[in-house]
Amino acid sequence: MKISEVVDQLNLKVFSGYKGLHKEILGAYTSDLLSDVMGNLNEGYIWITLQTHQNIMAVSSLKDASAILMVKGLSPEASTIKMSEEEGIPILGTELETFEISGKLFMLLNQ
Amino acid sequence: MMRTNYNVEGGDFTKAGNVASCVKKTLKQLNVNAKIIKRVVIALYEAEVNIVAHAYQGHVTIDIDDQYITMLLKDKGPGIEDIDLAMTQGFSTASAKVREMGFGAGMGLPNIKKNVDELTLESEINIGITLCLKVKLTE
Ligand SMILES: Nc1ncnc2c1ncn2[C@@H]1O[C@H](COP(=O)(O)OP(=O)(O)OP(=O)(O)O)[C@@H](O)[C@H]1O
Ligand SMILES: [Mg+2]
């Protein structure tokens, strides 16, 4: 499934990185600990988190994540948006809590 | 053989990951196997961030030959009192501020160990640590 389809299906906000929306997503990983993500997120995965600072972009780029999904109505910092545009890795957002959005995305990817 | 040098500033999280990013690009250009690149990136990122999070200043030397990548990270900082304890998953002395950013899970050194072929860590209290990591580039 493409990121743009996930955006439509789950009614997500797109903050930045539009040029990466055509990418295929291969799965998702939910965590707010950077070293945990560094060790466990796979290439092409969406990263679901409540972190908003620019280090999440550095990690996403190094891990070839397909997108970042911010929970609970949180917004990325300006420096995070800038890096998202440079890297072409979209930052998405939802008002939902981590548990809820992880569940919905899980259902969507496994249907 | 190819050698590159980098400086890492303690406390400057805005640049954390830059060394790993440069080395990732280089290894891609050299057509190194993607799985091996991933392992190098994890180990180098964690080692780099440890300088940013725990030391004052660091120097990184990357050597690449046709067999190995050797990553030497030398920092000026507090050093590590108990290396075995520091290598234990979950052990961290990270500050509250650093933890709030999602660092400080105590997973960095275990991540490094898991992903390299050779690791040596030397520490001098109140001087700093020297971490030498080696990954074989060919399967
Ligand atoms: N370069 C360093 N200088 C001084 N102490 C260090 C250094 N690297 C690691 N340590 C010590 O070892 C501990 C464990 O390091 P490790 O990388 O495993 O976890 P962390 O950095 O605390 O958290 P994480 O890596 O999960 O964000 C650190 O909390 C710190 O006490
Ligand atoms: Mg660490």
Tab-separated table of C-alpha atoms and ligand atoms in Angstrom:
chain	number	residue	atom	x	y	z
A	1	MET	CA	0.000	0.000	0.000
A	2	LYS	CA	1.206	3.519	-0.776
A	3	ILE	CA	1.560	6.148	1.951
A	4	SER	CA	-0.963	8.354	0.138
A	5	GLU	CA	-3.556	5.563	0.399
A	6	VAL	CA	-2.898	5.218	4.136
A	7	VAL	CA	-3.326	8.994	4.474
A	8	ASP	CA	-6.738	8.784	2.779
A	9	GLN	CA	-7.940	5.671	4.585
A	10	LEU	CA	-6.984	6.845	8.070
A	11	ASN	CA	-7.738	10.501	7.472
A	12	LEU	CA	-4.209	11.636	8.336
A	13	LYS	CA	-2.786	15.123	8.148
A	14	VAL	CA	0.290	15.652	5.957
A	15	PHE	CA	2.708	18.167	7.497
A	16	SER	CA	5.568	17.851	5.023
A	17	GLY	CA	7.506	15.664	2.632
A	18	TYR	CA	4.786	15.434	-0.044
A	19	LYS	CA	7.263	14.148	-2.600
A	20	GLY	CA	7.609	10.920	-0.607
A	21	LEU	CA	3.880	10.103	-0.487
A	22	HIS	CA	4.034	7.727	-3.452
A	23	LYS	CA	6.322	5.327	-1.577
A	24	GLU	CA	5.159	1.858	-0.623
A	25	ILE	CA	4.914	1.091	3.059
A	26	LEU	CA	6.094	-2.312	4.181
A	27	GLY	CA	4.921	-2.168	7.785
A	28	ALA	CA	5.029	0.048	10.850
A	29	TYR	CA	6.791	0.322	14.194
A	30	THR	CA	5.544	2.150	17.268
A	31	SER	CA	8.088	3.530	19.750
A	32	ASP	CA	9.229	6.774	21.357
A	33	LEU	CA	12.742	5.554	22.178
A	34	LEU	CA	15.259	6.434	19.497
A	35	SER	CA	17.654	3.563	20.169
A	36	ASP	CA	14.765	1.117	20.095
A	37	VAL	CA	13.760	2.431	16.679
A	38	MET	CA	17.375	2.423	15.528
A	39	GLY	CA	17.639	-1.248	16.440
A	40	ASN	CA	14.222	-2.473	15.352
A	41	LEU	CA	12.524	-0.397	12.660
A	42	ASN	CA	12.768	-1.949	9.199
A	43	GLU	CA	13.268	-0.220	5.873
A	44	GLY	CA	10.011	1.066	4.353
A	45	TYR	CA	8.196	1.160	7.693
A	46	ILE	CA	6.060	3.973	9.066
A	47	TRP	CA	7.322	5.146	12.446
A	48	ILE	CA	4.531	6.002	14.903
A	49	THR	CA	5.724	8.313	17.703
A	50	LEU	CA	5.044	11.286	19.935
A	51	GLN	CA	8.560	12.696	19.459
A	52	THR	CA	8.610	15.884	17.357
A	53	HIS	CA	12.242	17.081	17.367
A	54	GLN	CA	14.579	16.825	14.398
A	55	ASN	CA	16.509	13.777	15.621
A	56	ILE	CA	13.576	11.627	14.546
A	57	MET	CA	14.308	12.692	10.963
A	58	ALA	CA	17.970	11.717	11.266
A	59	VAL	CA	16.905	8.285	12.521
A	60	SER	CA	14.214	7.914	9.822
A	61	SER	CA	16.660	8.807	7.093
A	62	LEU	CA	19.359	6.445	8.400
A	63	LYS	CA	16.798	3.626	8.691
A	64	ASP	CA	15.056	4.384	5.362
A	65	ALA	CA	11.683	4.734	7.070
A	66	SER	CA	8.852	5.506	4.654
A	67	ALA	CA	7.183	8.118	6.888
A	68	ILE	CA	6.751	9.412	10.437
A	69	LEU	CA	3.289	9.455	11.991
A	70	MET	CA	2.814	11.827	14.948
A	71	VAL	CA	0.094	10.965	17.427
A	72	LYS	CA	-2.262	12.924	19.704
A	73	GLY	CA	-2.427	16.038	17.528
A	74	LEU	CA	1.267	16.805	17.991
A	75	SER	CA	3.095	18.901	15.377
A	76	PRO	CA	6.691	18.651	14.169
A	77	GLU	CA	9.173	21.388	15.029
A	78	ALA	CA	10.275	23.709	12.208
A	79	SER	CA	13.712	22.050	11.956
A	80	THR	CA	12.023	18.640	11.707
A	81	ILE	CA	9.823	19.842	8.838
A	82	LYS	CA	12.826	21.289	7.037
A	83	MET	CA	14.660	17.966	7.178
A	84	SER	CA	11.540	16.076	6.127
A	85	GLU	CA	11.367	18.197	2.960
A	86	GLU	CA	15.070	17.699	2.261
A	87	GLU	CA	14.898	13.937	2.749
A	88	GLY	CA	11.507	13.453	1.077
A	89	ILE	CA	10.279	11.516	4.105
A	90	PRO	CA	6.703	12.587	4.882
A	91	ILE	CA	5.559	13.610	8.354
A	92	LEU	CA	1.957	12.634	8.960
A	93	GLY	CA	-0.311	13.412	11.894
A	94	THR	CA	-3.394	12.154	13.687
A	95	GLU	CA	-5.483	13.325	16.639
A	96	LEU	CA	-5.731	9.714	17.819
A	97	GLU	CA	-3.649	8.165	20.584
A	98	THR	CA	-0.795	5.777	19.889
A	99	PHE	CA	-2.768	2.642	20.772
A	100	GLU	CA	-5.705	3.567	18.565
A	101	ILE	CA	-3.788	4.617	15.481
A	102	SER	CA	-1.413	1.645	15.747
A	103	GLY	CA	-4.437	-0.652	15.859
A	104	LYS	CA	-6.089	1.007	12.885
A	105	LEU	CA	-2.933	0.914	10.805
A	106	PHE	CA	-2.362	-2.716	11.765
A	107	MET	CA	-5.872	-3.606	10.585
A	108	LEU	CA	-5.426	-1.671	7.362
A	109	LEU	CA	-2.095	-3.293	6.501
A	110	ASN	CA	-3.313	-6.782	7.343
A	111	GLN	CA	-6.727	-6.750	5.703
B	1	MET	CA	42.507	2.330	1.904
B	2	MET	CA	40.306	5.339	2.569
B	3	ARG	CA	40.400	7.462	5.714
B	4	THR	CA	37.963	10.170	6.782
B	5	ASN	CA	37.895	12.210	9.973
B	6	TYR	CA	35.017	13.906	11.728
B	7	ASN	CA	34.545	16.002	14.854
B	8	VAL	CA	31.522	15.528	17.090
B	9	GLU	CA	30.402	18.228	19.532
B	10	GLY	CA	29.096	17.107	22.907
B	11	GLY	CA	25.607	18.407	23.623
B	12	ASP	CA	24.823	19.390	20.027
B	13	PHE	CA	21.893	17.140	19.159
B	14	THR	CA	21.130	19.042	15.948
B	15	LYS	CA	24.087	17.369	14.239
B	16	ALA	CA	23.721	13.923	15.822
B	17	GLY	CA	23.745	11.328	13.064
B	18	ASN	CA	25.740	13.325	10.511
B	19	VAL	CA	28.751	11.019	10.647
B	20	ALA	CA	26.583	7.921	10.225
B	21	SER	CA	24.814	9.595	7.322
B	22	CYS	CA	28.087	10.418	5.516
B	23	VAL	CA	29.439	6.908	6.006
B	24	LYS	CA	26.161	5.373	4.812
B	25	LYS	CA	26.464	7.342	1.547
B	26	THR	CA	30.069	6.267	1.077
B	27	LEU	CA	29.274	2.573	1.630
B	28	LYS	CA	26.384	2.786	-0.834
B	29	GLN	CA	28.699	4.272	-3.436
B	30	LEU	CA	31.096	1.402	-2.807
B	31	ASN	CA	28.222	-1.055	-3.438
B	32	VAL	CA	28.563	-2.670	-0.038
B	33	ASN	CA	25.802	-5.203	0.736
B	34	ALA	CA	22.687	-3.424	2.088
B	35	LYS	CA	22.477	-5.625	5.199
B	36	ILE	CA	26.043	-4.793	6.140
B	37	ILE	CA	25.431	-1.066	5.601
B	38	LYS	CA	22.460	-1.279	7.969
B	39	ARG	CA	24.606	-2.815	10.702
B	40	VAL	CA	27.335	-0.194	10.297
B	41	VAL	CA	24.763	2.616	10.396
B	42	ILE	CA	23.162	1.371	13.632
B	43	ALA	CA	26.492	0.963	15.418
B	44	LEU	CA	27.981	4.237	14.222
B	45	TYR	CA	24.854	6.262	14.966
B	46	GLU	CA	24.689	4.950	18.517
B	47	ALA	CA	28.385	5.576	19.128
B	48	GLU	CA	28.120	9.075	17.678
B	49	VAL	CA	25.048	9.937	19.769
B	50	ASN	CA	26.806	8.664	22.889
B	51	ILE	CA	29.483	11.315	22.374
B	52	VAL	CA	26.781	13.973	21.945
B	53	ALA	CA	24.802	12.764	24.975
B	54	HIS	CA	27.551	11.805	27.404
B	55	ALA	CA	30.863	13.496	26.439
B	56	TYR	CA	32.141	17.027	25.700
B	57	GLN	CA	33.924	16.530	22.449
B	58	GLY	CA	34.817	13.668	20.181
B	59	HIS	CA	36.852	12.666	17.172
B	60	VAL	CA	35.841	9.945	14.734
B	61	THR	CA	38.188	8.251	12.276
B	62	ILE	CA	36.716	5.956	9.635
B	63	ASP	CA	38.990	3.603	7.738
B	64	ILE	CA	37.650	1.564	4.851
B	65	ASP	CA	39.635	-1.088	3.031
B	66	ASP	CA	38.414	-3.903	0.790
B	67	GLN	CA	37.752	-6.149	3.799
B	68	TYR	CA	36.732	-4.016	6.772
B	69	ILE	CA	35.360	-0.740	7.978
B	70	THR	CA	37.095	0.359	11.160
B	71	MET	CA	35.425	3.066	13.222
B	72	LEU	CA	37.506	4.717	15.917
B	73	LEU	CA	35.629	7.066	18.231
B	74	LYS	CA	37.670	8.915	20.815
B	75	ASP	CA	36.077	11.400	23.184
B	76	LYS	CA	36.883	13.817	25.936
B	77	GLY	CA	34.402	13.281	28.707
B	78	PRO	CA	33.609	11.615	32.021
B	79	GLY	CA	34.574	8.129	30.854
B	80	ILE	CA	32.709	4.996	31.926
B	81	GLU	CA	33.217	3.661	35.440
B	82	ASP	CA	31.818	0.159	34.969
B	83	ILE	CA	31.979	-0.960	31.337
B	84	ASP	CA	30.087	-4.241	31.890
B	85	LEU	CA	27.247	-2.346	33.547
B	86	ALA	CA	27.194	0.248	30.737
B	87	MET	CA	26.904	-2.567	28.183
B	88	THR	CA	23.807	-3.926	29.972
B	89	GLN	CA	20.513	-3.284	28.234
B	90	GLY	CA	18.520	-0.683	30.142
B	91	PHE	CA	21.408	0.940	32.012
B	92	SER	CA	21.599	4.674	31.414
B	93	THR	CA	22.855	7.789	33.174
B	94	ALA	CA	21.230	10.117	30.632
B	95	SER	CA	19.819	13.375	31.999
B	96	ALA	CA	16.096	14.010	32.254
B	97	LYS	CA	16.289	16.416	29.310
B	98	VAL	CA	17.985	13.813	27.114
B	99	ARG	CA	15.448	11.163	28.157
B	100	GLU	CA	12.559	13.419	27.259
B	101	MET	CA	13.874	13.454	23.696
B	102	GLY	CA	13.639	9.673	23.596
B	103	PHE	CA	17.317	8.990	24.200
B	104	GLY	CA	18.527	7.254	27.336
B	105	ALA	CA	16.842	3.870	26.975
B	106	GLY	CA	20.172	2.213	27.655
B	107	MET	CA	19.999	0.399	24.339
B	108	GLY	CA	22.796	2.130	22.453
B	109	LEU	CA	25.786	0.065	23.545
B	110	PRO	CA	23.816	-3.235	23.293
B	111	ASN	CA	22.764	-2.167	19.769
B	112	ILE	CA	26.399	-1.527	18.905
B	113	LYS	CA	27.530	-4.882	20.277
B	114	LYS	CA	24.840	-6.722	18.331
B	115	ASN	CA	25.850	-5.187	15.014
B	116	VAL	CA	29.645	-5.203	14.885
B	117	ASP	CA	32.163	-7.987	14.396
B	118	GLU	CA	34.737	-6.539	16.799
B	119	LEU	CA	34.383	-4.091	19.662
B	120	THR	CA	36.923	-2.683	22.079
B	121	LEU	CA	36.078	-0.046	24.656
B	122	GLU	CA	38.727	1.641	26.768
B	123	SER	CA	37.879	4.209	29.381
B	124	GLU	CA	39.787	6.620	31.560
B	125	ILE	CA	37.736	8.311	34.242
B	126	ASN	CA	37.423	12.068	33.674
B	127	ILE	CA	39.442	11.822	30.472
B	128	GLY	CA	37.200	9.967	28.065
B	129	ILE	CA	36.574	6.755	26.192
B	130	THR	CA	37.983	5.186	23.056
B	131	LEU	CA	35.644	2.903	21.186
B	132	CYS	CA	36.923	0.858	18.270
B	133	LEU	CA	34.365	-0.926	16.081
B	134	LYS	CA	35.064	-3.203	13.159
B	135	VAL	CA	32.633	-4.630	10.629
B	136	LYS	CA	33.551	-7.013	7.833
B	137	LEU	CA	32.354	-5.572	4.540
B	138	THR	CA	32.348	-8.771	2.538
B	139	GLU	CA	30.208	-11.826	3.212
C	1	LIG	N1	30.968	8.209	25.267
C	1	LIG	C1	30.556	8.012	26.517
C	1	LIG	N2	31.094	8.709	27.561
C	1	LIG	C2	30.688	8.501	28.823
C	1	LIG	N3	29.749	7.620	29.177
C	1	LIG	C3	29.180	6.893	28.194
C	1	LIG	C4	29.530	7.055	26.821
C	1	LIG	N4	28.804	6.181	26.094
C	1	LIG	C5	28.024	5.544	26.965
C	1	LIG	N5	28.228	5.956	28.220
C	1	LIG	C6	27.593	5.443	29.458
C	1	LIG	O1	27.008	4.173	29.209
C	1	LIG	C7	25.586	4.225	29.436
C	1	LIG	C8	24.881	3.287	28.471
C	1	LIG	O2	25.056	3.744	27.120
C	1	LIG	P1	23.966	3.353	26.047
C	1	LIG	O3	24.336	3.959	24.750
C	1	LIG	O4	23.771	1.877	26.074
C	1	LIG	O5	22.624	3.996	26.627
C	1	LIG	P2	22.201	5.541	26.652
C	1	LIG	O6	23.074	6.331	25.768
C	1	LIG	O7	22.115	5.969	28.063
C	1	LIG	O8	20.730	5.446	26.048
C	1	LIG	P3	20.354	5.161	24.499
C	1	LIG	O9	21.604	4.828	23.779
C	1	LIG	O10	19.382	4.035	24.541
C	1	LIG	O11	19.733	6.429	24.004
C	1	LIG	C9	25.235	5.696	29.282
C	1	LIG	O12	24.032	6.059	29.925
C	1	LIG	C10	26.467	6.354	29.938
C	1	LIG	O13	26.406	6.274	31.329
C	2	MG	MG	23.425	5.732	23.820
